[in-house]
Amino acid sequence: MSSSLETINDVPVLIWDTEGETIGSERDALDVIGNTSYQGAEWAVIPASQLDEEFFRLGTRLAGDIIQKFVQYRVGLAVVGDISRHLNSSSALRDFVRECNRGRQTWFLADVEELRERLSG
């Protein structure tokens, strides 16, 4: 996966590309976190399409494990893109996303513009 470093409202963010390997394990997440930190970014912006399908099945615990790594290393995680098909099939996932979006560490957003709005306030 390639990435580009941007500053949004004085916050450095690393925006990951939509091509390349999917993130499907804690190890993959640690690679993203390491690269994000190395480049001086405070947030990793990952397209939803780059997350393994198992991430959206809460029973697998993959989402919790990956998000916990981001929390542990104090790197914000913004998952951007359309996840409606996953939300439509799981009320637990809808609740999880709603709770994440209330916090300041992990957000599920429609696009980078929504991230710009959140980081401005």
PDB file of C-alpha atoms in Angstrom:
ATOM      1  CA  MET A   1       0.000   0.000   0.000  1.00  0.00           C
ATOM      2  CA  SER A   2       1.273   3.450  -0.815  1.00  0.00           C
ATOM      3  CA  SER A   3       0.403   6.564   1.082  1.00  0.00           C
ATOM      4  CA  SER A   4       0.568  10.345   1.021  1.00  0.00           C
ATOM      5  CA  LEU A   5       1.239  12.661   3.946  1.00  0.00           C
ATOM      6  CA  GLU A   6      -1.081  15.657   4.303  1.00  0.00           C
ATOM      7  CA  THR A   7      -1.717  18.246   6.970  1.00  0.00           C
ATOM      8  CA  ILE A   8      -5.380  18.841   7.715  1.00  0.00           C
ATOM      9  CA  ASN A   9      -6.076  21.716  10.115  1.00  0.00           C
ATOM     10  CA  ASP A  10      -2.556  21.444  11.577  1.00  0.00           C
ATOM     11  CA  VAL A  11      -2.899  17.680  12.053  1.00  0.00           C
ATOM     12  CA  PRO A  12      -0.536  15.458  10.051  1.00  0.00           C
ATOM     13  CA  VAL A  13      -2.409  12.534   8.494  1.00  0.00           C
ATOM     14  CA  LEU A  14      -1.184   9.681   6.347  1.00  0.00           C
ATOM     15  CA  ILE A  15      -3.733   8.831   3.680  1.00  0.00           C
ATOM     16  CA  TRP A  16      -3.371   5.260   2.438  1.00  0.00           C
ATOM     17  CA  ASP A  17      -4.049   4.378  -1.174  1.00  0.00           C
ATOM     18  CA  THR A  18      -6.855   2.084  -2.314  1.00  0.00           C
ATOM     19  CA  GLU A  19      -4.451  -0.338  -3.948  1.00  0.00           C
ATOM     20  CA  GLY A  20      -2.221  -2.998  -2.509  1.00  0.00           C
ATOM     21  CA  GLU A  21      -2.486  -5.554   0.251  1.00  0.00           C
ATOM     22  CA  THR A  22      -5.528  -5.581   2.492  1.00  0.00           C
ATOM     23  CA  ILE A  23      -5.193  -5.118   6.225  1.00  0.00           C
ATOM     24  CA  GLY A  24      -6.262  -8.422   7.685  1.00  0.00           C
ATOM     25  CA  SER A  25      -4.227  -8.955  10.833  1.00  0.00           C
ATOM     26  CA  GLU A  26      -2.726  -7.223  13.835  1.00  0.00           C
ATOM     27  CA  ARG A  27       0.652  -7.514  12.099  1.00  0.00           C
ATOM     28  CA  ASP A  28      -0.674  -5.603   9.099  1.00  0.00           C
ATOM     29  CA  ALA A  29      -2.039  -2.949  11.452  1.00  0.00           C
ATOM     30  CA  LEU A  30       1.340  -2.643  13.178  1.00  0.00           C
ATOM     31  CA  ASP A  31       2.970  -2.077   9.789  1.00  0.00           C
ATOM     32  CA  VAL A  32       0.504   0.744   9.078  1.00  0.00           C
ATOM     33  CA  ILE A  33       1.017   2.229  12.551  1.00  0.00           C
ATOM     34  CA  GLY A  34       4.802   2.044  12.212  1.00  0.00           C
ATOM     35  CA  ASN A  35       4.785   3.718   8.818  1.00  0.00           C
ATOM     36  CA  THR A  36       2.313   6.362   9.984  1.00  0.00           C
ATOM     37  CA  SER A  37       4.417   7.201  13.031  1.00  0.00           C
ATOM     38  CA  TYR A  38       7.674   7.110  11.057  1.00  0.00           C
ATOM     39  CA  GLN A  39       6.307   9.738   8.682  1.00  0.00           C
ATOM     40  CA  GLY A  40       5.270  11.937  11.596  1.00  0.00           C
ATOM     41  CA  ALA A  41       1.523  11.560  11.143  1.00  0.00           C
ATOM     42  CA  GLU A  42      -0.945  11.464  14.026  1.00  0.00           C
ATOM     43  CA  TRP A  43      -3.723   9.794  12.019  1.00  0.00           C
ATOM     44  CA  ALA A  44      -3.873   6.931   9.530  1.00  0.00           C
ATOM     45  CA  VAL A  45      -6.631   7.294   6.950  1.00  0.00           C
ATOM     46  CA  ILE A  46      -7.467   3.874   5.538  1.00  0.00           C
ATOM     47  CA  PRO A  47      -9.980   3.213   2.756  1.00  0.00           C
ATOM     48  CA  ALA A  48     -12.633   0.764   3.945  1.00  0.00           C
ATOM     49  CA  SER A  49     -11.914  -1.293   0.838  1.00  0.00           C
ATOM     50  CA  GLN A  50      -8.405  -2.012   2.173  1.00  0.00           C
ATOM     51  CA  LEU A  51      -9.755  -3.736   5.287  1.00  0.00           C
ATOM     52  CA  ASP A  52     -10.280  -7.474   5.122  1.00  0.00           C
ATOM     53  CA  GLU A  53     -13.938  -8.536   5.107  1.00  0.00           C
ATOM     54  CA  GLU A  54     -13.360 -10.206   8.499  1.00  0.00           C
ATOM     55  CA  PHE A  55     -12.787  -6.750  10.013  1.00  0.00           C
ATOM     56  CA  PHE A  56     -16.494  -6.005   9.580  1.00  0.00           C
ATOM     57  CA  ARG A  57     -17.601  -9.246  11.264  1.00  0.00           C
ATOM     58  CA  LEU A  58     -17.300  -8.354  14.923  1.00  0.00           C
ATOM     59  CA  GLY A  59     -17.416 -11.990  15.972  1.00  0.00           C
ATOM     60  CA  THR A  60     -13.930 -12.471  14.513  1.00  0.00           C
ATOM     61  CA  ARG A  61     -12.536  -9.864  16.952  1.00  0.00           C
ATOM     62  CA  LEU A  62     -10.306  -8.536  14.176  1.00  0.00           C
ATOM     63  CA  ALA A  63     -11.727  -5.006  14.328  1.00  0.00           C
ATOM     64  CA  GLY A  64     -11.264  -4.827  18.094  1.00  0.00           C
ATOM     65  CA  ASP A  65      -7.728  -6.194  17.910  1.00  0.00           C
ATOM     66  CA  ILE A  66      -6.694  -3.792  15.161  1.00  0.00           C
ATOM     67  CA  ILE A  67      -8.312  -0.753  16.758  1.00  0.00           C
ATOM     68  CA  GLN A  68      -6.700  -1.639  20.097  1.00  0.00           C
ATOM     69  CA  LYS A  69      -3.269  -1.480  18.423  1.00  0.00           C
ATOM     70  CA  PHE A  70      -4.005   2.015  17.129  1.00  0.00           C
ATOM     71  CA  VAL A  71      -5.127   3.092  20.612  1.00  0.00           C
ATOM     72  CA  GLN A  72      -2.095   1.500  22.237  1.00  0.00           C
ATOM     73  CA  TYR A  73       0.308   3.370  19.927  1.00  0.00           C
ATOM     74  CA  ARG A  74      -1.729   6.594  20.074  1.00  0.00           C
ATOM     75  CA  VAL A  75      -2.345   6.817  16.361  1.00  0.00           C
ATOM     76  CA  GLY A  76      -5.791   7.920  15.243  1.00  0.00           C
ATOM     77  CA  LEU A  77      -7.608   5.701  12.775  1.00  0.00           C
ATOM     78  CA  ALA A  78     -10.058   7.011  10.194  1.00  0.00           C
ATOM     79  CA  VAL A  79     -11.741   4.390   8.037  1.00  0.00           C
ATOM     80  CA  VAL A  80     -13.130   6.185   4.997  1.00  0.00           C
ATOM     81  CA  GLY A  81     -15.559   4.916   2.426  1.00  0.00           C
ATOM     82  CA  ASP A  82     -18.908   3.256   2.071  1.00  0.00           C
ATOM     83  CA  ILE A  83     -19.488   0.484   4.602  1.00  0.00           C
ATOM     84  CA  SER A  84     -23.274   0.518   4.297  1.00  0.00           C
ATOM     85  CA  ARG A  85     -23.470  -3.089   3.096  1.00  0.00           C
ATOM     86  CA  HIS A  86     -21.727  -4.203   6.285  1.00  0.00           C
ATOM     87  CA  LEU A  87     -23.866  -1.935   8.452  1.00  0.00           C
ATOM     88  CA  ASN A  88     -27.068  -3.193   6.848  1.00  0.00           C
ATOM     89  CA  SER A  89     -26.264  -6.755   7.811  1.00  0.00           C
ATOM     90  CA  SER A  90     -25.191  -6.179  11.422  1.00  0.00           C
ATOM     91  CA  SER A  91     -26.832  -4.120  14.143  1.00  0.00           C
ATOM     92  CA  ALA A  92     -23.830  -4.855  16.375  1.00  0.00           C
ATOM     93  CA  LEU A  93     -21.529  -3.274  13.792  1.00  0.00           C
ATOM     94  CA  ARG A  94     -23.845  -0.248  13.510  1.00  0.00           C
ATOM     95  CA  ASP A  95     -23.626   0.193  17.301  1.00  0.00           C
ATOM     96  CA  PHE A  96     -19.845  -0.275  17.236  1.00  0.00           C
ATOM     97  CA  VAL A  97     -19.387   2.345  14.492  1.00  0.00           C
ATOM     98  CA  ARG A  98     -21.695   4.777  16.287  1.00  0.00           C
ATOM     99  CA  GLU A  99     -19.683   4.412  19.507  1.00  0.00           C
ATOM    100  CA  CYS A 100     -16.360   4.806  17.694  1.00  0.00           C
ATOM    101  CA  ASN A 101     -17.595   7.962  15.968  1.00  0.00           C
ATOM    102  CA  ARG A 102     -18.502   9.496  19.344  1.00  0.00           C
ATOM    103  CA  GLY A 103     -14.890   9.242  20.469  1.00  0.00           C
ATOM    104  CA  ARG A 104     -11.666  10.909  19.402  1.00  0.00           C
ATOM    105  CA  GLN A 105      -9.528   7.932  18.398  1.00  0.00           C
ATOM    106  CA  THR A 106     -11.337   5.919  15.707  1.00  0.00           C
ATOM    107  CA  TRP A 107     -13.793   7.215  13.149  1.00  0.00           C
ATOM    108  CA  PHE A 108     -15.737   5.640  10.312  1.00  0.00           C
ATOM    109  CA  LEU A 109     -16.322   8.396   7.758  1.00  0.00           C
ATOM    110  CA  ALA A 110     -17.759   8.746   4.282  1.00  0.00           C
ATOM    111  CA  ASP A 111     -14.704  10.503   2.833  1.00  0.00           C
ATOM    112  CA  VAL A 112     -11.678  12.677   3.566  1.00  0.00           C
ATOM    113  CA  GLU A 113     -13.861  15.803   3.478  1.00  0.00           C
ATOM    114  CA  GLU A 114     -15.729  14.514   6.533  1.00  0.00           C
ATOM    115  CA  LEU A 115     -12.351  13.993   8.212  1.00  0.00           C
ATOM    116  CA  ARG A 116     -11.446  17.623   7.432  1.00  0.00           C
ATOM    117  CA  GLU A 117     -14.651  18.743   9.164  1.00  0.00           C
ATOM    118  CA  ARG A 118     -13.988  16.605  12.241  1.00  0.00           C
ATOM    119  CA  LEU A 119     -10.379  17.722  12.587  1.00  0.00           C
ATOM    120  CA  SER A 120     -11.410  21.383  12.350  1.00  0.00           C
ATOM    121  CA  GLY A 121     -13.548  21.262  15.470  1.00  0.00           C
TER     122      GLY A 121
END
